[in-house]
């Protein structure tokens, strides 16, 4: 019984969880789009592949590891690929802070500055800063007006 249990542990792999992996890959034409799609369609564990060339976004759903998907796209296409670095505009407290605002981001998105330890202090506001910025805000009906 002990030998069988040891063999079972040795050959039994940890099961992967179902994930949605979003990757940023630049796609200029339909050929690039097709090449990016085909690079991951045959990958083990992939159940759905969605390509959005306007946002330069590849979405892969299935029982896969994000790092392996990124590596496979880079290796098969020769293109630079990275995990999707953007979050919706509303999620970041200061979307125009240095490091959060990105001109290349799709409309309605900014960089996930809260995940980057070097940029996070700039993207978060202290209560002191919030008090002074809201004093001159258009949303504040009691704000100071300069004429």
PDB file of C-alpha atoms in Angstrom:
ATOM      1  CA  UNK A   1       0.000   0.000   0.000  1.00  0.00           C
ATOM      2  CA  UNK A   2       2.837   2.405   0.807  1.00  0.00           C
ATOM      3  CA  UNK A   3       4.529   1.849  -2.570  1.00  0.00           C
ATOM      4  CA  UNK A   4       1.297   2.458  -4.514  1.00  0.00           C
ATOM      5  CA  UNK A   5       0.624   5.658  -2.577  1.00  0.00           C
ATOM      6  CA  UNK A   6       4.165   6.892  -3.339  1.00  0.00           C
ATOM      7  CA  UNK A   7       3.759   6.168  -7.066  1.00  0.00           C
ATOM      8  CA  UNK A   8       0.383   7.908  -7.121  1.00  0.00           C
ATOM      9  CA  UNK A   9       1.870  11.071  -5.599  1.00  0.00           C
ATOM     10  CA  UNK A  10       4.804  11.019  -8.004  1.00  0.00           C
ATOM     11  CA  UNK A  11       2.688  10.779 -11.169  1.00  0.00           C
ATOM     12  CA  UNK A  12      -0.335  12.782 -10.015  1.00  0.00           C
ATOM     13  CA  UNK A  13      -0.118  16.405 -11.129  1.00  0.00           C
ATOM     14  CA  UNK A  14      -1.876  19.278  -9.446  1.00  0.00           C
ATOM     15  CA  UNK A  15      -5.018  20.161 -11.395  1.00  0.00           C
ATOM     16  CA  UNK A  16      -5.116  23.589 -13.025  1.00  0.00           C
ATOM     17  CA  UNK A  17      -8.032  25.909 -12.382  1.00  0.00           C
ATOM     18  CA  UNK A  18     -10.261  27.315 -15.095  1.00  0.00           C
ATOM     19  CA  UNK A  19      -8.958  30.799 -15.826  1.00  0.00           C
ATOM     20  CA  UNK A  20      -9.484  33.730 -18.118  1.00  0.00           C
ATOM     21  CA  UNK A  21      -6.131  35.065 -19.312  1.00  0.00           C
ATOM     22  CA  UNK A  22      -6.049  38.464 -21.011  1.00  0.00           C
ATOM     23  CA  UNK A  23      -2.919  39.355 -22.984  1.00  0.00           C
ATOM     24  CA  UNK A  24      -1.812  42.523 -24.748  1.00  0.00           C
ATOM     25  CA  UNK A  25      -0.369  41.754 -28.205  1.00  0.00           C
ATOM     26  CA  UNK A  26      -0.046  44.285 -31.002  1.00  0.00           C
ATOM     27  CA  UNK A  27      -1.974  43.198 -34.101  1.00  0.00           C
ATOM     28  CA  UNK A  28      -1.743  45.358 -37.234  1.00  0.00           C
ATOM     29  CA  UNK A  29      -3.574  43.266 -39.808  1.00  0.00           C
ATOM     30  CA  UNK A  30      -5.790  40.205 -40.266  1.00  0.00           C
ATOM     31  CA  UNK A  31      -2.711  38.031 -40.771  1.00  0.00           C
ATOM     32  CA  UNK A  32      -1.358  39.035 -37.365  1.00  0.00           C
ATOM     33  CA  UNK A  33      -4.752  38.372 -35.829  1.00  0.00           C
ATOM     34  CA  UNK A  34      -4.891  34.897 -37.384  1.00  0.00           C
ATOM     35  CA  UNK A  35      -1.326  34.078 -36.315  1.00  0.00           C
ATOM     36  CA  UNK A  36      -2.016  35.136 -32.707  1.00  0.00           C
ATOM     37  CA  UNK A  37      -5.243  33.108 -32.600  1.00  0.00           C
ATOM     38  CA  UNK A  38      -3.617  29.969 -34.038  1.00  0.00           C
ATOM     39  CA  UNK A  39      -0.674  30.236 -31.634  1.00  0.00           C
ATOM     40  CA  UNK A  40      -2.887  29.330 -28.670  1.00  0.00           C
ATOM     41  CA  UNK A  41      -5.814  27.430 -30.221  1.00  0.00           C
ATOM     42  CA  UNK A  42      -3.968  24.110 -30.198  1.00  0.00           C
ATOM     43  CA  UNK A  43      -2.662  24.538 -26.672  1.00  0.00           C
ATOM     44  CA  UNK A  44      -3.675  21.888 -24.154  1.00  0.00           C
ATOM     45  CA  UNK A  45      -6.447  23.051 -21.817  1.00  0.00           C
ATOM     46  CA  UNK A  46      -7.678  25.946 -23.987  1.00  0.00           C
ATOM     47  CA  UNK A  47     -11.449  26.006 -24.436  1.00  0.00           C
ATOM     48  CA  UNK A  48     -12.097  29.463 -25.949  1.00  0.00           C
ATOM     49  CA  UNK A  49      -9.967  32.068 -27.753  1.00  0.00           C
ATOM     50  CA  UNK A  50     -11.170  35.629 -28.423  1.00  0.00           C
ATOM     51  CA  UNK A  51      -9.152  38.225 -30.348  1.00  0.00           C
ATOM     52  CA  UNK A  52      -9.899  41.963 -30.243  1.00  0.00           C
ATOM     53  CA  UNK A  53      -7.497  43.669 -32.683  1.00  0.00           C
ATOM     54  CA  UNK A  54      -8.792  47.189 -31.963  1.00  0.00           C
ATOM     55  CA  UNK A  55      -7.717  46.904 -28.328  1.00  0.00           C
ATOM     56  CA  UNK A  56      -4.707  44.650 -29.125  1.00  0.00           C
ATOM     57  CA  UNK A  57      -6.195  42.120 -26.730  1.00  0.00           C
ATOM     58  CA  UNK A  58      -6.163  38.325 -26.731  1.00  0.00           C
ATOM     59  CA  UNK A  59      -8.450  36.501 -24.287  1.00  0.00           C
ATOM     60  CA  UNK A  60      -7.861  32.817 -23.594  1.00  0.00           C
ATOM     61  CA  UNK A  61     -10.205  30.775 -21.426  1.00  0.00           C
ATOM     62  CA  UNK A  62      -9.492  27.295 -20.140  1.00  0.00           C
ATOM     63  CA  UNK A  63      -7.389  25.236 -17.777  1.00  0.00           C
ATOM     64  CA  UNK A  64      -4.123  27.060 -18.504  1.00  0.00           C
ATOM     65  CA  UNK A  65      -1.334  28.899 -16.718  1.00  0.00           C
ATOM     66  CA  UNK A  66      -1.035  32.602 -17.663  1.00  0.00           C
ATOM     67  CA  UNK A  67       2.770  32.548 -17.871  1.00  0.00           C
ATOM     68  CA  UNK A  68       2.720  29.599 -20.278  1.00  0.00           C
ATOM     69  CA  UNK A  69       0.141  31.279 -22.522  1.00  0.00           C
ATOM     70  CA  UNK A  70       2.210  34.478 -22.717  1.00  0.00           C
ATOM     71  CA  UNK A  71       5.378  32.489 -23.453  1.00  0.00           C
ATOM     72  CA  UNK A  72       3.634  30.496 -26.174  1.00  0.00           C
ATOM     73  CA  UNK A  73       2.290  33.624 -27.899  1.00  0.00           C
ATOM     74  CA  UNK A  74       5.735  35.246 -27.820  1.00  0.00           C
ATOM     75  CA  UNK A  75       7.469  32.102 -29.075  1.00  0.00           C
ATOM     76  CA  UNK A  76       4.999  31.223 -31.854  1.00  0.00           C
ATOM     77  CA  UNK A  77       4.358  34.746 -33.198  1.00  0.00           C
ATOM     78  CA  UNK A  78       7.629  36.538 -32.475  1.00  0.00           C
ATOM     79  CA  UNK A  79       5.608  39.441 -31.049  1.00  0.00           C
ATOM     80  CA  UNK A  80       5.953  41.151 -27.701  1.00  0.00           C
ATOM     81  CA  UNK A  81       3.219  39.921 -25.370  1.00  0.00           C
ATOM     82  CA  UNK A  82       2.359  40.773 -21.781  1.00  0.00           C
ATOM     83  CA  UNK A  83      -0.509  40.145 -19.397  1.00  0.00           C
ATOM     84  CA  UNK A  84      -3.263  42.753 -19.823  1.00  0.00           C
ATOM     85  CA  UNK A  85      -1.945  45.746 -17.835  1.00  0.00           C
ATOM     86  CA  UNK A  86      -5.122  47.864 -17.911  1.00  0.00           C
ATOM     87  CA  UNK A  87      -8.083  48.242 -15.584  1.00  0.00           C
ATOM     88  CA  UNK A  88     -11.293  50.243 -16.053  1.00  0.00           C
ATOM     89  CA  UNK A  89     -10.939  53.972 -15.492  1.00  0.00           C
ATOM     90  CA  UNK A  90     -13.252  53.950 -12.441  1.00  0.00           C
ATOM     91  CA  UNK A  91     -11.112  51.490 -10.449  1.00  0.00           C
ATOM     92  CA  UNK A  92      -8.092  53.786 -10.013  1.00  0.00           C
ATOM     93  CA  UNK A  93      -8.560  56.708  -7.566  1.00  0.00           C
ATOM     94  CA  UNK A  94      -6.279  59.037  -9.570  1.00  0.00           C
ATOM     95  CA  UNK A  95      -6.330  57.891 -13.212  1.00  0.00           C
ATOM     96  CA  UNK A  96      -4.207  60.828 -14.412  1.00  0.00           C
ATOM     97  CA  UNK A  97      -1.393  60.245 -11.929  1.00  0.00           C
ATOM     98  CA  UNK A  98       2.029  59.597 -13.489  1.00  0.00           C
ATOM     99  CA  UNK A  99       2.286  55.893 -14.193  1.00  0.00           C
ATOM    100  CA  UNK A 100      -1.465  55.298 -14.309  1.00  0.00           C
ATOM    101  CA  UNK A 101      -2.347  57.343 -17.381  1.00  0.00           C
ATOM    102  CA  UNK A 102      -1.222  55.704 -20.618  1.00  0.00           C
ATOM    103  CA  UNK A 103      -1.882  57.259 -24.030  1.00  0.00           C
ATOM    104  CA  UNK A 104      -1.780  53.804 -25.636  1.00  0.00           C
ATOM    105  CA  UNK A 105      -4.511  52.401 -23.385  1.00  0.00           C
ATOM    106  CA  UNK A 106      -7.882  51.622 -24.972  1.00  0.00           C
ATOM    107  CA  UNK A 107     -10.690  54.111 -24.291  1.00  0.00           C
ATOM    108  CA  UNK A 108     -12.045  53.808 -20.760  1.00  0.00           C
ATOM    109  CA  UNK A 109      -8.920  52.053 -19.443  1.00  0.00           C
ATOM    110  CA  UNK A 110      -5.792  53.122 -17.541  1.00  0.00           C
ATOM    111  CA  UNK A 111      -2.751  51.193 -16.336  1.00  0.00           C
ATOM    112  CA  UNK A 112      -3.196  49.212 -13.138  1.00  0.00           C
ATOM    113  CA  UNK A 113      -1.063  51.581 -11.078  1.00  0.00           C
ATOM    114  CA  UNK A 114      -2.138  50.078  -7.757  1.00  0.00           C
ATOM    115  CA  UNK A 115      -0.377  46.796  -8.607  1.00  0.00           C
ATOM    116  CA  UNK A 116       2.967  48.520  -9.331  1.00  0.00           C
ATOM    117  CA  UNK A 117       4.817  49.233  -6.037  1.00  0.00           C
ATOM    118  CA  UNK A 118       6.780  52.147  -7.529  1.00  0.00           C
ATOM    119  CA  UNK A 119       3.730  53.975  -8.885  1.00  0.00           C
ATOM    120  CA  UNK A 120       1.119  53.054  -6.250  1.00  0.00           C
ATOM    121  CA  UNK A 121       1.921  55.919  -3.827  1.00  0.00           C
ATOM    122  CA  UNK A 122       1.346  58.425  -6.652  1.00  0.00           C
ATOM    123  CA  UNK A 123      -1.971  56.882  -7.658  1.00  0.00           C
ATOM    124  CA  UNK A 124      -3.366  56.786  -4.123  1.00  0.00           C
ATOM    125  CA  UNK A 125      -4.377  59.997  -2.436  1.00  0.00           C
ATOM    126  CA  UNK A 126      -4.117  60.679   1.257  1.00  0.00           C
ATOM    127  CA  UNK A 127      -7.079  62.218   3.084  1.00  0.00           C
ATOM    128  CA  UNK A 128      -5.155  65.506   3.232  1.00  0.00           C
ATOM    129  CA  UNK A 129      -4.823  65.570  -0.577  1.00  0.00           C
ATOM    130  CA  UNK A 130      -8.461  64.617  -1.092  1.00  0.00           C
ATOM    131  CA  UNK A 131      -9.594  67.480   1.123  1.00  0.00           C
ATOM    132  CA  UNK A 132      -7.677  70.075  -0.878  1.00  0.00           C
ATOM    133  CA  UNK A 133      -8.468  68.682  -4.324  1.00  0.00           C
ATOM    134  CA  UNK A 134     -12.191  68.480  -3.552  1.00  0.00           C
ATOM    135  CA  UNK A 135     -12.153  72.146  -2.429  1.00  0.00           C
ATOM    136  CA  UNK A 136     -11.637  73.136  -6.080  1.00  0.00           C
ATOM    137  CA  UNK A 137     -13.665  70.341  -7.669  1.00  0.00           C
ATOM    138  CA  UNK A 138     -16.517  70.883 -10.121  1.00  0.00           C
ATOM    139  CA  UNK A 139     -18.504  68.091  -8.421  1.00  0.00           C
ATOM    140  CA  UNK A 140     -18.420  69.890  -5.048  1.00  0.00           C
ATOM    141  CA  UNK A 141     -21.263  72.460  -4.851  1.00  0.00           C
ATOM    142  CA  UNK A 142     -19.518  74.263  -1.978  1.00  0.00           C
ATOM    143  CA  UNK A 143     -16.189  74.502  -3.826  1.00  0.00           C
ATOM    144  CA  UNK A 144     -14.260  77.712  -4.147  1.00  0.00           C
ATOM    145  CA  UNK A 145     -14.792  79.539  -7.389  1.00  0.00           C
ATOM    146  CA  UNK A 146     -12.141  81.660  -9.002  1.00  0.00           C
ATOM    147  CA  UNK A 147     -13.321  84.606 -11.081  1.00  0.00           C
TER     148      UNK A 147
END
